[in-house]
GROMACS .gro file of C-alpha atoms in nm:
model
  273
    1MET     CA    1   0.000   0.000   0.000
    2ASN     CA    2   0.285   0.238   0.089
    3ILE     CA    3   0.458   0.142  -0.235
    4PHE     CA    4   0.151   0.248  -0.436
    5ARG     CA    5   0.133   0.576  -0.245
    6LYS     CA    6   0.502   0.649  -0.310
    7ASN     CA    7   0.472   0.564  -0.677
    8GLY     CA    8   0.158   0.776  -0.706
    9TYR     CA    9   0.334   1.069  -0.537
   10LYS     CA   10   0.633   1.036  -0.771
   11SER     CA   11   0.402   1.021  -1.072
   12VAL     CA   12   0.212   1.335  -0.967
   13LYS     CA   13   0.537   1.516  -0.883
   14HIS     CA   14   0.683   1.423  -1.222
   15SER     CA   15   0.368   1.544  -1.400
   16VAL     CA   16   0.373   1.874  -1.211
   17LEU     CA   17   0.740   1.926  -1.296
   18LYS     CA   18   0.674   1.850  -1.663
   19PHE     CA   19   0.386   2.099  -1.661
   20ILE     CA   20   0.605   2.370  -1.502
   21VAL     CA   21   0.879   2.308  -1.760
   22PHE     CA   22   0.616   2.331  -2.035
   23LEU     CA   23   0.486   2.662  -1.900
   24LEU     CA   24   0.838   2.804  -1.876
   25SER     CA   25   0.921   2.689  -2.229
   26PHE     CA   26   0.597   2.836  -2.360
   27SER     CA   27   0.667   3.167  -2.185
   28VAL     CA   28   1.019   3.188  -2.330
   29ALA     CA   29   0.887   3.101  -2.675
   30GLN     CA   30   0.625   3.376  -2.647
   31GLN     CA   31   0.893   3.628  -2.551
   32VAL     CA   32   1.112   3.527  -2.847
   33VAL     CA   33   0.817   3.553  -3.087
   34ALA     CA   34   0.712   3.888  -2.938
   35GLN     CA   35   1.064   4.028  -2.975
   36SER     CA   36   1.081   3.901  -3.334
   37LEU     CA   37   0.747   4.065  -3.414
   38LEU     CA   38   0.861   4.394  -3.260
   39VAL     CA   39   1.179   4.390  -3.470
   40LYS     CA   40   0.974   4.316  -3.783
   41ALA     CA   41   0.730   4.593  -3.697
   42GLU     CA   42   1.012   4.844  -3.656
   43ASP     CA   43   1.169   4.717  -3.979
   44ASN     CA   44   0.842   4.784  -4.159
   45LEU     CA   45   0.851   5.142  -4.028
   46ALA     CA   46   1.206   5.192  -4.152
   47GLN     CA   47   1.242   5.393  -4.471
   48THR     CA   48   1.542   5.356  -4.700
   49VAL     CA   49   1.664   5.710  -4.760
   50GLU     CA   50   1.930   5.854  -4.988
   51LEU     CA   51   2.177   6.116  -4.866
   52ILE     CA   52   2.393   6.318  -5.103
   53ALA     CA   53   2.745   6.368  -4.970
   54PRO     CA   54   2.936   6.694  -5.039
   55ASP     CA   55   3.117   6.525  -5.333
   56LYS     CA   56   2.776   6.411  -5.472
   57PHE     CA   57   2.828   6.048  -5.369
   58LYS     CA   58   2.499   5.876  -5.280
   59LEU     CA   59   2.481   5.730  -4.930
   60SER     CA   60   2.209   5.492  -4.814
   61ALA     CA   61   2.053   5.480  -4.468
   62GLN     CA   62   1.755   5.344  -4.278
   63LEU     CA   63   1.535   5.611  -4.116
   64ILE     CA   64   1.281   5.526  -3.846
   65PRO     CA   65   1.066   5.825  -3.741
   66GLY     CA   66   1.019   5.889  -3.370
   67SER     CA   67   0.755   6.063  -3.162
   68ALA     CA   68   0.706   6.436  -3.219
   69MET     CA   69   0.937   6.568  -2.946
   70ALA     CA   70   1.179   6.276  -2.925
   71GLY     CA   71   1.555   6.290  -2.955
   72GLY     CA   72   1.753   6.113  -3.225
   73VAL     CA   73   2.017   5.842  -3.252
   74LEU     CA   74   2.269   5.807  -3.536
   75VAL     CA   75   2.389   5.446  -3.574
   76LEU     CA   76   2.711   5.339  -3.751
   77HIS     CA   77   2.840   4.985  -3.815
   78ASP     CA   78   3.194   4.841  -3.808
   79CYS     CA   79   3.427   4.727  -4.087
   80GLN     CA   80   3.315   4.363  -4.076
   81ASN     CA   81   2.945   4.432  -4.131
   82SER     CA   82   2.691   4.669  -4.283
   83VAL     CA   83   2.413   4.849  -4.100
   84LYS     CA   84   2.156   4.573  -4.167
   85ASP     CA   85   2.356   4.348  -3.935
   86PHE     CA   86   2.275   4.588  -3.649
   87GLN     CA   87   1.900   4.586  -3.717
   88SER     CA   88   1.815   4.434  -3.378
   89LEU     CA   89   2.003   4.715  -3.206
   90TYR     CA   90   1.855   5.007  -3.396
   91SER     CA   91   1.508   4.851  -3.376
   92ALA     CA   92   1.541   4.829  -2.996
   93ILE     CA   93   1.644   5.196  -2.991
   94ALA     CA   94   1.348   5.293  -3.210
   95GLN     CA   95   1.114   5.114  -2.967
   96GLN     CA   96   1.208   5.381  -2.711
   97GLY     CA   97   1.036   5.633  -2.938
   98PHE     CA   98   1.351   5.794  -3.078
   99PHE     CA   99   1.420   5.901  -3.433
  100VAL     CA  100   1.686   5.662  -3.567
  101LEU     CA  101   1.913   5.701  -3.869
  102ALA     CA  102   2.124   5.390  -3.937
  103LEU     CA  103   2.386   5.473  -4.200
  104ASP     CA  104   2.569   5.243  -4.437
  105LEU     CA  105   2.914   5.399  -4.442
  106ARG     CA  106   3.069   5.476  -4.778
  107GLY     CA  107   3.203   5.155  -4.930
  108PHE     CA  108   2.971   4.923  -4.731
  109GLY     CA  109   2.626   4.774  -4.780
  110ALA     CA  110   2.396   4.988  -4.990
  111SER     CA  111   2.652   5.274  -4.991
  112GLU     CA  112   2.889   5.073  -5.210
  113SER     CA  113   2.992   5.159  -5.567
  114GLU     CA  114   3.253   5.053  -5.820
  115VAL     CA  115   3.482   5.330  -5.697
  116TYR     CA  116   3.413   5.294  -5.324
  117SER     CA  117   3.391   4.930  -5.219
  118HIS     CA  118   3.531   4.762  -4.909
  119LYS     CA  119   3.457   4.427  -5.072
  120HIS     CA  120   3.682   4.513  -5.369
  121ILE     CA  121   3.954   4.638  -5.136
  122ARG     CA  122   3.959   4.305  -4.953
  123GLN     CA  123   3.964   4.108  -5.278
  124GLN     CA  124   4.234   4.314  -5.448
  125ALA     CA  125   4.473   4.390  -5.161
  126ASP     CA  126   4.800   4.193  -5.189
  127ASP     CA  127   4.881   4.209  -4.818
  128ILE     CA  128   4.766   4.360  -4.489
  129VAL     CA  129   4.963   4.680  -4.547
  130SER     CA  130   4.796   4.735  -4.885
  131TYR     CA  131   4.454   4.661  -4.734
  132GLN     CA  132   4.503   4.902  -4.445
  133GLY     CA  133   4.623   5.177  -4.678
  134GLN     CA  134   4.324   5.146  -4.912
  135LEU     CA  135   4.080   5.126  -4.622
  136ALA     CA  136   4.233   5.438  -4.467
  137ALA     CA  137   4.186   5.621  -4.800
  138LEU     CA  138   3.820   5.515  -4.805
  139MET     CA  139   3.767   5.625  -4.445
  140LEU     CA  140   3.893   5.975  -4.523
  141HIS     CA  141   3.548   6.043  -4.671
  142TRP     CA  142   3.357   5.930  -4.362
  143GLN     CA  143   3.390   6.244  -4.153
  144LYS     CA  144   3.200   6.457  -4.407
  145ASP     CA  145   2.958   6.172  -4.480
  146VAL     CA  146   2.871   6.127  -4.111
  147TYR     CA  147   2.825   6.499  -4.061
  148LYS     CA  148   2.585   6.498  -4.357
  149ALA     CA  149   2.395   6.211  -4.192
  150TYR     CA  150   2.378   6.409  -3.867
  151GLN     CA  151   2.233   6.709  -4.052
  152TYR     CA  152   1.985   6.484  -4.231
  153LEU     CA  153   1.866   6.341  -3.900
  154GLN     CA  154   1.831   6.690  -3.752
  155THR     CA  155   1.614   6.793  -4.047
  156ALA     CA  156   1.401   6.477  -4.022
  157MET     CA  157   1.344   6.540  -3.649
  158ASN     CA  158   1.260   6.910  -3.694
  159ASN     CA  159   1.224   6.961  -3.318
  160ASN     CA  160   1.559   7.090  -3.184
  161GLN     CA  161   1.597   6.784  -2.960
  162PRO     CA  162   1.941   6.632  -2.886
  163ILE     CA  163   2.110   6.354  -3.081
  164SER     CA  164   2.320   6.064  -2.953
  165MET     CA  165   2.547   5.835  -3.151
  166VAL     CA  166   2.622   5.461  -3.165
  167THR     CA  167   2.947   5.339  -3.322
  168SER     CA  168   3.124   5.007  -3.356
  169GLY     CA  169   3.485   4.912  -3.420
  170CYS     CA  170   3.643   5.119  -3.697
  171SER     CA  171   3.365   5.380  -3.694
  172SER     CA  172   3.436   5.480  -3.331
  173ASN     CA  173   3.656   5.774  -3.430
  174GLN     CA  174   3.358   5.926  -3.614
  175ALA     CA  175   3.190   5.985  -3.277
  176ILE     CA  176   3.489   6.190  -3.165
  177TYR     CA  177   3.501   6.392  -3.488
  178LEU     CA  178   3.129   6.465  -3.474
  179ALA     CA  179   3.137   6.556  -3.104
  180GLU     CA  180   3.410   6.811  -3.178
  181LYS     CA  181   3.176   7.012  -3.402
  182THR     CA  182   2.828   6.937  -3.263
  183ALA     CA  183   2.659   6.900  -2.924
  184VAL     CA  184   2.627   6.520  -2.921
  185LYS     CA  185   2.424   6.420  -2.613
  186SER     CA  186   2.578   6.080  -2.540
  187LEU     CA  187   2.791   5.813  -2.710
  188VAL     CA  188   2.784   5.435  -2.740
  189MET     CA  189   3.114   5.280  -2.851
  190LEU     CA  190   3.119   4.906  -2.916
  191ALA     CA  191   3.468   4.750  -2.931
  192PRO     CA  192   3.627   5.090  -3.008
  193GLU     CA  193   3.920   5.098  -3.250
  194LEU     CA  194   4.109   5.423  -3.191
  195SER     CA  195   4.457   5.561  -3.248
  196TYR     CA  196   4.659   5.736  -2.980
  197ASP     CA  197   4.580   6.075  -3.135
  198GLU     CA  198   4.207   5.998  -3.148
  199LYS     CA  199   4.205   5.905  -2.780
  200GLU     CA  200   4.380   6.232  -2.703
  201GLN     CA  201   4.111   6.415  -2.902
  202PHE     CA  202   3.846   6.239  -2.694
  203LYS     CA  203   4.006   6.370  -2.376
  204HIS     CA  204   3.951   6.728  -2.495
  205LEU     CA  205   3.577   6.680  -2.546
  206ALA     CA  206   3.324   6.811  -2.297
  207ASP     CA  207   3.216   6.540  -2.053
  208MET     CA  208   2.916   6.339  -2.170
  209PRO     CA  209   2.770   5.997  -2.089
  210ILE     CA  210   2.947   5.715  -2.275
  211TYR     CA  211   2.856   5.345  -2.294
  212LEU     CA  212   3.159   5.127  -2.372
  213LEU     CA  213   3.149   4.755  -2.450
  214SER     CA  214   3.417   4.507  -2.554
  215ALA     CA  215   3.525   4.144  -2.534
  216LYS     CA  216   3.818   4.093  -2.297
  217HIS     CA  217   4.044   3.924  -2.551
  218LEU     CA  218   3.994   4.188  -2.818
  219THR     CA  219   4.286   4.339  -2.632
  220GLU     CA  220   4.322   4.670  -2.815
  221ALA     CA  221   3.948   4.744  -2.810
  222MET     CA  222   3.921   4.644  -2.444
  223LEU     CA  223   4.213   4.869  -2.344
  224ASN     CA  224   4.066   5.156  -2.546
  225ALA     CA  225   3.731   5.113  -2.374
  226GLN     CA  226   3.896   5.102  -2.031
  227GLU     CA  227   4.100   5.417  -2.101
  228LEU     CA  228   3.800   5.614  -2.226
  229PHE     CA  229   3.590   5.501  -1.930
  230ASP     CA  230   3.862   5.599  -1.682
  231TRP     CA  231   3.887   5.942  -1.844
  232SER     CA  232   3.512   6.005  -1.856
  233GLY     CA  233   3.388   6.220  -1.570
  234ASP     CA  234   3.017   6.163  -1.628
  235SER     CA  235   2.840   5.954  -1.364
  236HIS     CA  236   2.617   5.789  -1.627
  237SER     CA  237   2.912   5.636  -1.813
  238VAL     CA  238   2.920   5.255  -1.831
  239LEU     CA  239   3.188   4.996  -1.915
  240GLN     CA  240   3.102   4.633  -1.992
  241VAL     CA  241   3.368   4.371  -2.064
  242PHE     CA  242   3.279   4.016  -2.169
  243LYS     CA  243   3.485   3.698  -2.173
  244GLY     CA  244   3.616   3.581  -2.510
  245ASN     CA  245   3.713   3.759  -2.830
  246GLY     CA  246   3.376   3.808  -2.998
  247SER     CA  247   3.315   4.114  -3.213
  248SER     CA  248   3.052   4.365  -3.107
  249TYR     CA  249   2.819   4.217  -3.370
  250ASN     CA  250   2.859   3.868  -3.221
  251LEU     CA  251   2.814   3.997  -2.865
  252LEU     CA  252   2.486   4.165  -2.962
  253LYS     CA  253   2.373   3.859  -3.157
  254HIS     CA  254   2.444   3.597  -2.892
  255GLN     CA  255   2.355   3.811  -2.589
  256SER     CA  256   2.054   3.986  -2.735
  257TYR     CA  257   1.959   4.150  -2.403
  258LEU     CA  258   2.244   4.392  -2.474
  259ASN     CA  259   2.033   4.555  -2.746
  260GLU     CA  260   1.769   4.638  -2.485
  261ASN     CA  261   2.033   4.747  -2.233
  262ILE     CA  262   2.184   4.995  -2.477
  263ALA     CA  263   1.842   5.125  -2.582
  264THR     CA  264   1.737   5.173  -2.219
  265TRP     CA  265   2.066   5.346  -2.135
  266LEU     CA  266   2.018   5.584  -2.429
  267GLN     CA  267   1.666   5.656  -2.306
  268SER     CA  268   1.807   5.753  -1.965
  269THR     CA  269   2.066   5.990  -2.115
  270LEU     CA  270   1.876   6.126  -2.413
  271LYS     CA  271   1.578   6.294  -2.255
  272ALA     CA  272   1.371   6.568  -2.417
  273ASN     CA  273   1.476   6.923  -2.335
   0.00000   0.00000   0.00000
């Protein structure tokens, strides 16, 4: 009789545990589907826009309108990806109600041409020195291109609200250049790639909130992030370092909560005037 009772108890306990596991799995699945639907909804709101650079080159970007009196966020990618690879990030930012302009830098994604093409540079370069030289020549155009994108976003917003900036890898120096000539509200730098001179330029900027993220074994990026964080005097500044050597794209892809973290941090620093 006791044996039957014990077996019955074990059977009920096992059924309850299975039911709890099912509920948890169902809840997680619902959250994943909901997040996917939100990203798709924001993607449907995104408009592909064309920007004309000072030298008449046509740049492509994704524009997501925000609420009437919202601030704006300019998003740049790194040299391993195009802006579409950061869709989850800029969609999460747009969900905060901000205007978002996600720019394909000259030579990448939809801003590629026969003359300006990172893909062609990689294919045609004989060695790393040749590649770096050609990439540096391409990047010389970015400062004016990014400033044009900033002006475009300002015009699209039409509300005199502040603008923040998100950069990754090789585009990190563009945040410094832009902040030297405009009142950028806050910066996000993912795995920042910066020269000594660019870090010195950063140190002469007015204090502002900065969100820095890197993998620990991307040694140069991690040390750059640490140095910029140590120099920053703003109490809202954040430094996150993760194990491994994953790029910022891979960190955002495999730890998707980071997209929400960055968007929420921007919301806390980029408030309406």
